[in-house]
XYZ file of C-alpha atoms in Angstrom:
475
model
C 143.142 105.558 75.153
C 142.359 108.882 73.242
C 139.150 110.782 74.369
C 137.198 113.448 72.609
C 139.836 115.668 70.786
C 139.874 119.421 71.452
C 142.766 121.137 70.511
C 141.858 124.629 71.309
C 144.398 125.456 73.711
C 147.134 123.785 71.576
C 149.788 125.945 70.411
C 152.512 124.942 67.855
C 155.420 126.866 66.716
C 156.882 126.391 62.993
C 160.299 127.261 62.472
C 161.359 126.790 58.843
C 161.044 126.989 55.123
C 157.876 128.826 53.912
C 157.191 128.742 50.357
C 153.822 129.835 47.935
C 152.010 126.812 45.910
C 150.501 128.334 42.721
C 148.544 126.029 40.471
C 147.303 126.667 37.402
C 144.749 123.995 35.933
C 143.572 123.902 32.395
C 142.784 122.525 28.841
C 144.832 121.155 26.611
C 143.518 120.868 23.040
C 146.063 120.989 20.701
C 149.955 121.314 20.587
C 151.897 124.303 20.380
C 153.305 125.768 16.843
C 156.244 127.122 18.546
C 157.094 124.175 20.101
C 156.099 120.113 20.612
C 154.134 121.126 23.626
C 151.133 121.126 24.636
C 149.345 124.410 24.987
C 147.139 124.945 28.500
C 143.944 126.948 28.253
C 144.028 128.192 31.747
C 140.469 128.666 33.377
C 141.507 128.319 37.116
C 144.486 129.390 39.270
C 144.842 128.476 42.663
C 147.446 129.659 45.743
C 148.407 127.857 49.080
C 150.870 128.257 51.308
C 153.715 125.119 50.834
C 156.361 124.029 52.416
C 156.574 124.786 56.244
C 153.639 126.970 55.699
C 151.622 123.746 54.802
C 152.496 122.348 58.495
C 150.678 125.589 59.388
C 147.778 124.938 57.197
C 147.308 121.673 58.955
C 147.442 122.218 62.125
C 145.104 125.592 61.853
C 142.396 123.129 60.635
C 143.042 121.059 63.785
C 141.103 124.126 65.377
C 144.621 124.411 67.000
C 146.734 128.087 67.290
C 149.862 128.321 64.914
C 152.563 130.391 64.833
C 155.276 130.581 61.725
C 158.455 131.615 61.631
C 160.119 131.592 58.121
C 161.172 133.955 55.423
C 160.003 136.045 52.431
C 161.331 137.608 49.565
C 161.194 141.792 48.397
C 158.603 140.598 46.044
C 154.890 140.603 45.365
C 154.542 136.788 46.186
C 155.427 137.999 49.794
C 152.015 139.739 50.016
C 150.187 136.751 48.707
C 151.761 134.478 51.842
C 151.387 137.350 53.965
C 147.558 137.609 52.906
C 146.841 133.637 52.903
C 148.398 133.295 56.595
C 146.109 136.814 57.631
C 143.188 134.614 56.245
C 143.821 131.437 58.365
C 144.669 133.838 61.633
C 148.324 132.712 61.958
C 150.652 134.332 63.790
C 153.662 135.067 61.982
C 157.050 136.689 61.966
C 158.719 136.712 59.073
C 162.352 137.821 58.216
C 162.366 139.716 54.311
C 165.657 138.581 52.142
C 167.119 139.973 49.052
C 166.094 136.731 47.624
C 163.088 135.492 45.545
C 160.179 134.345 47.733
C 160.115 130.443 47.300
C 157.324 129.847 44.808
C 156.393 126.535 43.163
C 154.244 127.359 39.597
C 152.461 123.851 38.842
C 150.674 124.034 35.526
C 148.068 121.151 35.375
C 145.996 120.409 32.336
C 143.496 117.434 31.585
C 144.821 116.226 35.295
C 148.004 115.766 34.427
C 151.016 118.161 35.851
C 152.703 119.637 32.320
C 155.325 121.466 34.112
C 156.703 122.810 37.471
C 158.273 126.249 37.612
C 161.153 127.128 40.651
C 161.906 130.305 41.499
C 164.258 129.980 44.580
C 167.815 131.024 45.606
C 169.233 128.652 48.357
C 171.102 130.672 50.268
C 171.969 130.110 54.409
C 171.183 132.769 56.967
C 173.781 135.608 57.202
C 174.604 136.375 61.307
C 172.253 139.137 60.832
C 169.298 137.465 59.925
C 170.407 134.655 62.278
C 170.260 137.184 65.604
C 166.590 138.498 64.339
C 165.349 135.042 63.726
C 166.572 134.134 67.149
C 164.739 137.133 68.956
C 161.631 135.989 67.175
C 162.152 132.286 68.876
C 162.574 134.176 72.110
C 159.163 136.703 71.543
C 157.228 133.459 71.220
C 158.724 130.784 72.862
C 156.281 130.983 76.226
C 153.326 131.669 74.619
C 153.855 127.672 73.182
C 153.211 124.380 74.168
C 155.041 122.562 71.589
C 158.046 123.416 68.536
C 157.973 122.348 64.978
C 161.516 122.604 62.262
C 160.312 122.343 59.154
C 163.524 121.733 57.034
C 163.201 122.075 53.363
C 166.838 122.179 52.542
C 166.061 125.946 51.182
C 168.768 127.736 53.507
C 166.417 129.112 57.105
C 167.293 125.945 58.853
C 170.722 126.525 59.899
C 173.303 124.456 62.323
C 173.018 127.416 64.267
C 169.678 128.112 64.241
C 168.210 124.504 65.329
C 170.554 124.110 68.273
C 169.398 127.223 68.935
C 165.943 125.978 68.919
C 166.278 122.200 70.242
C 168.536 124.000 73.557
C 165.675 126.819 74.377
C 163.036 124.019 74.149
C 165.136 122.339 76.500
C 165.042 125.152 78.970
C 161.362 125.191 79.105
C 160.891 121.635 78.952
C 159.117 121.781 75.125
C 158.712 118.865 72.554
C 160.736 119.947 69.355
C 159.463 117.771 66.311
C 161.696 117.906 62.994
C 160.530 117.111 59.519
C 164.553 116.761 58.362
C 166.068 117.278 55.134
C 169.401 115.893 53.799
C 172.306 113.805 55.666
C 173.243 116.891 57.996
C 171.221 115.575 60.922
C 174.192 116.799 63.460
C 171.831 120.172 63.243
C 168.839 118.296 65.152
C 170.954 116.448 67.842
C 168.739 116.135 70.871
C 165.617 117.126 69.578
C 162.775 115.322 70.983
C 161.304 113.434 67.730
C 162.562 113.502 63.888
C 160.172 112.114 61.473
C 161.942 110.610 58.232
C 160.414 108.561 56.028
C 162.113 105.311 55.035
C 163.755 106.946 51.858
C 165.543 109.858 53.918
C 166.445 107.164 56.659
C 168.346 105.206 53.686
C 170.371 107.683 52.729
C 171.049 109.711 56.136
C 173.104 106.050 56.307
C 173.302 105.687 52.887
C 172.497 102.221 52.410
C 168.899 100.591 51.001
C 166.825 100.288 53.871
C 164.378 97.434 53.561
C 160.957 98.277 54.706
C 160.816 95.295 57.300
C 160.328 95.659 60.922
C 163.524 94.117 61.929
C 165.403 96.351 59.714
C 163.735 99.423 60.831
C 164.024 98.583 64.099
C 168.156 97.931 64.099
C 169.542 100.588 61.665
C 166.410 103.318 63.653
C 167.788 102.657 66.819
C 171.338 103.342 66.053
C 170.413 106.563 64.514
C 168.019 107.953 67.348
C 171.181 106.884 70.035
C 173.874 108.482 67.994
C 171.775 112.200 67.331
C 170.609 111.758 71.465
C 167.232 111.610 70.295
C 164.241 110.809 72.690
C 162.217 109.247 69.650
C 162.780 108.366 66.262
C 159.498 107.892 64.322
C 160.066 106.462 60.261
C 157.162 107.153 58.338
C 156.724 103.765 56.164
C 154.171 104.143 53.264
C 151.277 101.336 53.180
C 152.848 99.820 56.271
C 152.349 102.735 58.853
C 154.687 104.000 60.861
C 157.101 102.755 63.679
C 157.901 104.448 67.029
C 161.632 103.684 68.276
C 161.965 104.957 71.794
C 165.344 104.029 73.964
C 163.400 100.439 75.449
C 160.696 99.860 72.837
C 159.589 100.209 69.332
C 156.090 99.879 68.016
C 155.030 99.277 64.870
C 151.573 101.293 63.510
C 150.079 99.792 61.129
C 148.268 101.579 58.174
C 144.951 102.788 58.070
C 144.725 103.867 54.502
C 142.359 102.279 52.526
C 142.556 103.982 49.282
C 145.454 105.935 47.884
C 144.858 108.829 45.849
C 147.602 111.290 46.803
C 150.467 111.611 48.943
C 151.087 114.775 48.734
C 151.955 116.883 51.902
C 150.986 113.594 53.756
C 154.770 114.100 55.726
C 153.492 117.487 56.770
C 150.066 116.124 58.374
C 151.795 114.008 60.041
C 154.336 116.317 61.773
C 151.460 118.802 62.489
C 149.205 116.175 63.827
C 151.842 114.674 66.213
C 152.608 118.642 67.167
C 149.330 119.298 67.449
C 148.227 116.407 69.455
C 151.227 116.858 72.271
C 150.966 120.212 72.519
C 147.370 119.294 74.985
C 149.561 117.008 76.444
C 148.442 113.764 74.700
C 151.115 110.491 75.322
C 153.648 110.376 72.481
C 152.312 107.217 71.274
C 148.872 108.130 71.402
C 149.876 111.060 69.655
C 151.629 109.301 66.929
C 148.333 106.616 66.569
C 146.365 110.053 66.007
C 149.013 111.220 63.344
C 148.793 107.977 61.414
C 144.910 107.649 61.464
C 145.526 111.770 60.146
C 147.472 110.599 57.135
C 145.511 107.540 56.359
C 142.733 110.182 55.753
C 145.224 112.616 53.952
C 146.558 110.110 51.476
C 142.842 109.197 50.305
C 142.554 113.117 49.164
C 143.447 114.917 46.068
C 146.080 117.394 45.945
C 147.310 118.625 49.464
C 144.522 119.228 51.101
C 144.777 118.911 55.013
C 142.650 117.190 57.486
C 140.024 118.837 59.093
C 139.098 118.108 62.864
C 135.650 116.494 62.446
C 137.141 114.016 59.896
C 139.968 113.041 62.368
C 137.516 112.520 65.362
C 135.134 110.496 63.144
C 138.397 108.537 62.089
C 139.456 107.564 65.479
C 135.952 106.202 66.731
C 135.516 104.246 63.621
C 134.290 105.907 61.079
C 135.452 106.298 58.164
C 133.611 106.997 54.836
C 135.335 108.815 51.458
C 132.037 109.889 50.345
C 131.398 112.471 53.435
C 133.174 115.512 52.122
C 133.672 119.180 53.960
C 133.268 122.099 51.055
C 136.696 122.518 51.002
C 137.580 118.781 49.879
C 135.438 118.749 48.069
C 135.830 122.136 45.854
C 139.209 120.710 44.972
C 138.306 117.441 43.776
C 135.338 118.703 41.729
C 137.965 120.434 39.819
C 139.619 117.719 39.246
C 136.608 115.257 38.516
C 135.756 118.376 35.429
C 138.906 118.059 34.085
C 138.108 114.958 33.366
C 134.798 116.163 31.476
C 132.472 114.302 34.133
C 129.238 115.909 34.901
C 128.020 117.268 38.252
C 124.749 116.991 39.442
C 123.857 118.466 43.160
C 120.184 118.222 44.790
C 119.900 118.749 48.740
C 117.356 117.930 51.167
C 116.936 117.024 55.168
C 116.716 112.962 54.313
C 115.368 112.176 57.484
C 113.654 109.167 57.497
C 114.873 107.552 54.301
C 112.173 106.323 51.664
C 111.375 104.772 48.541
C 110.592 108.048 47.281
C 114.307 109.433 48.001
C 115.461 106.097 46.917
C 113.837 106.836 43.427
C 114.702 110.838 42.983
C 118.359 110.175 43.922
C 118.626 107.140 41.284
C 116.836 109.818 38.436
C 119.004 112.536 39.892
C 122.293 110.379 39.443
C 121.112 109.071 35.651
C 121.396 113.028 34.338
C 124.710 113.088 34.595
C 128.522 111.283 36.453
C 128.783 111.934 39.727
C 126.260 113.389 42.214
C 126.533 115.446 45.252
C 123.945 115.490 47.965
C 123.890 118.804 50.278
C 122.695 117.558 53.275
C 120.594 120.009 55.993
C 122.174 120.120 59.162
C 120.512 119.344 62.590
C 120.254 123.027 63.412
C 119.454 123.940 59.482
C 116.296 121.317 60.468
C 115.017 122.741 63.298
C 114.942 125.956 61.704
C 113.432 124.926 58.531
C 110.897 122.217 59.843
C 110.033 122.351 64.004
C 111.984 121.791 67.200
C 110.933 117.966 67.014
C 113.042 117.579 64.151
C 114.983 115.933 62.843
C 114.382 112.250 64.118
C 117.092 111.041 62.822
C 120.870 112.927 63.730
C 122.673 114.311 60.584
C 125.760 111.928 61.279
C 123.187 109.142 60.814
C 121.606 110.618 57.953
C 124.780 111.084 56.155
C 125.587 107.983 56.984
C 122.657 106.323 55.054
C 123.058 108.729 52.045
C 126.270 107.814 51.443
C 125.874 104.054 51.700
C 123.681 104.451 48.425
C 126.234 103.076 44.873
C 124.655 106.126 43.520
C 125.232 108.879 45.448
C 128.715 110.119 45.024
C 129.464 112.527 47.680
C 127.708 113.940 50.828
C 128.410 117.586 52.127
C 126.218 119.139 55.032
C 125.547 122.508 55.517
C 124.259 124.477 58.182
C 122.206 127.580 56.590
C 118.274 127.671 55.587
C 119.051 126.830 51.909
C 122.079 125.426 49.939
C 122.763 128.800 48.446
C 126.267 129.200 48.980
C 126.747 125.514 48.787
C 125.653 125.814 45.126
C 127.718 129.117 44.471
C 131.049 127.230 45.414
C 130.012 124.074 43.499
C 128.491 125.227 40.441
C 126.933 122.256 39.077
C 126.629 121.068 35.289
C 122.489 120.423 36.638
C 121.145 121.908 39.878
C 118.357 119.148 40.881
C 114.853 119.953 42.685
C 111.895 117.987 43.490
C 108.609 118.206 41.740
C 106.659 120.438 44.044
C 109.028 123.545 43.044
C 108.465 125.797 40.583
C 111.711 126.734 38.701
C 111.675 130.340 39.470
C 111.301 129.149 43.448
C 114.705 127.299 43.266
C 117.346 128.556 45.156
C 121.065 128.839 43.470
C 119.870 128.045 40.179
C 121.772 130.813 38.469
C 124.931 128.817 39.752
C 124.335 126.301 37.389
C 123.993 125.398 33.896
C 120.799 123.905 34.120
C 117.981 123.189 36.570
C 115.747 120.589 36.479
C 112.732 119.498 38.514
C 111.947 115.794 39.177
C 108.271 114.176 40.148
C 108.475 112.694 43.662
C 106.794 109.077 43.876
C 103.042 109.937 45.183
C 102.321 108.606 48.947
C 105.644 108.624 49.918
C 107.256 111.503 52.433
C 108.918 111.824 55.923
C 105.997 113.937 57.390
C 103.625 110.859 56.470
C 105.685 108.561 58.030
C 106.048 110.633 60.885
C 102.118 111.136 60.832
C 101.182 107.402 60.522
C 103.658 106.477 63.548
C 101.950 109.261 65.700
C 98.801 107.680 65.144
C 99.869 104.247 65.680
C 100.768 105.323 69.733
C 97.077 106.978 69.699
C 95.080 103.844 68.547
C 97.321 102.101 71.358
């Protein structure tokens, strides 16, 4: 059905409303004089692009080329958008307003949001701004495979402007995708796919929708014939997702196992499905990629998209919550210290797994709540043992690491030592085997404290490896 992904020469246009995420997490340890309130100690801020711009964060971590099309204010937020999508090598074309940049202030402290702050002014495209948007949409339109609307509601996605964009797809025979907003859906008639979820299919007909097959299937099919759609796909929580084309539906079923968050999931899933037909993929196959992409999203913290590696390990099978790319896992760390838990990190190659790792991780995991193992890479092997190493391939090895009740997460890495892994993570205790000496230890000014554990005498890979070389010699 769906071979090895590689979405390199995909190419996805957003159209829509861009908008700057700024979170700032803290402490809360007593309650405002001023006020009942509670007063956040802030001790980290964070800034990511939201909105339409989070469509584009997704589908650059696909591996896949983006280009965004949206507006700014006359503001200094602009130049943080402007710097985050220069970071992630979108790009973008952006029309400047005598409005506010849409920002969203989230203040979070002991994990819980206190308050969100708005700045915004809603406020339709004048025909100005209209006829410059539109020559933007022409400038990019062939270099393209696929286009996105990203409607927040926020005023850039016009009557005008998505006809506009639904009748030049058209002309070059390009998939447009909308994310839709509101009961104005005449603005997306004959797009290619529109993506509701079950709530915004309710009231588009304003009536309660159940979440049932039959219903979906009756009340979807009247809406994708009267907006000429080609598909209608309703995004349905725990129960997946269902596909109504003109002679079939099918019904996706779920493959979320554990719900943390599900934030931004509606965004994933529009970039996914973008991502995945703009190489050409079969609109079903593409939507059975998008639903395996949020089943992964929804079991993260915070928006966070997927990466690719995660998604191909997904769709052949695999699927583990404790295998974590730096990124992911940066984020939830935050989160897991809000809490007060303890992090402990140690690293290693873990090729052939022993008693002896068996017993350091177990003492590594009783110093503090939740451990993290940085994991040597293949290449990081070779370099740092011999060619003939390792024996065992690092999916496998990860694999076996993270199968242990005590180790908490699993991150590999691909240089000589875990320096920069322990810069990012910053660990309550930085763990090392016996045969360091402190001074030796790489990274351990990263962390609050570094401690050195005695490995179980008789007991190492390069033994085992020794014994079964003799074994084939006394043959």
């Amino acid at each position: 059905m769906i071979g090895e992904l590689d979405f390199s020469n995909a190419s996805v246009l957003v159209l829509g409303d861009l908008m700057l995420d700024k979170y700032y997490f803290g402490n809360v340890n007593r309650i405002s004089p001023e006020a009942p309130v509670p007063v956040v100690k802030v001790n980290r801020e964070e800034y990511t692009l939201g909105g339409a711009g989070n469509v584009v964060n997704n589908i650059i971590n696909l591996k896949a080329k983006a280009y965004m099309i949206g507006a700014i204010g006359k503001d200094s937020n602009k130049s943080v958008i402007k710097q985050l999508l220069d970071e992630k090598q979108v790009n973008y074309h952006l029309l400047e307003r005598d409005l506010p940049t849409i920002t969203k202030i989230r203040v979070v402290g002991e994990h819980q949001q206190i308050v969100r702050i708005d700045f915004e002014e809603i406020k339709p495209l004048e025909q100005e701004e209209l006829e410059e948007v539109k020559q933007y949409i022409l400038s990019l339109i062939n270099k393209v495979n696929c286009l996105v609307i990203s409607d927040y509601g926020k005023g850039m996605v016009t009557f005008d402007l998505s006809q506009f964009v639904v009748n030049q797809a058209k002309e070059k025979n390009l998939p447009v995708i909308v994310d839709p907003k509101g009961s104005d859906w005449d603005k997306y008639r004959r797009a290619t796919i529109i993506t509701p979820n079950l709530k915004e299919l309710s009231d588009l007909l304003k009536i309660e929708i159940k979440n049932d097959d039959e219903e979906i299937e009756t009340y979807g099919q009247e809406v994708r014939k009267k907006y000429g759609l080609t598909y209608l796909l309703v995004t349905r929580s725990e129960k997946g997702m269902s596909l109504i084309t003109e002679n079939e539906v099918y019904h996706i079923r779920s493959e979320a196992k554990e719900v943390y968050d599900v934030s931004g999931a509606g965004d994933t899933v529009v970039a996914t499905l973008a991502t995945a037909m703009s190489t050409g993929i079969n609109t079903l196959d593409a939507v059975k990629i998008a639903n395996t992409a949020a089943g992964i999203v929804v079991g993260k913290i915070g928006t966070a998209p997927v990466t690719l590696d995660e998604l191909k390990n997904a769709l052949k099978g695999y699927r583990n919550r404790k295998l974590r790319h730096l990124q992911d896992l940066i984020v939830e760390i935050a989160m897991l210290r809000e809490k007060g838990k303890k992090i402990v990190f140690t690293n290693g190659c873990f090729d052939i797994l022993h008693r002896g790792h068996i017993e350091y991780l177990k003492k590594a995991k009783e110093l503090g709540d939740v451990l993290i193992v940085g994991l040597n890479s293949d290449d990081s092997v070779k370099k740092i043992k011999s060619k003939d190493r390792p024996i065992n391939r690092q999916e496998d090895r990860a694999e076996l690491l993270a199968s242990l009740e005590f180790v908490d997460y699993v991150v590999i890495f691909d240089e000589d030592t875990p320096y920069n892994l322990i810069k990012e993570i910053r660990p309550d205790i930085l763990v090392k085997g016996g045969d360091y000496k402190l001074e030796e230890i790489v990274g351990r000014e990263f962390a609050k404290r570094t401690i050195t554990l005695p490995f179980i005498e008789g007991y190492s890979t390069t033994a085992i490896i020794g014994k079964i070389k003799k074994g084939r010699r006394d043959q």
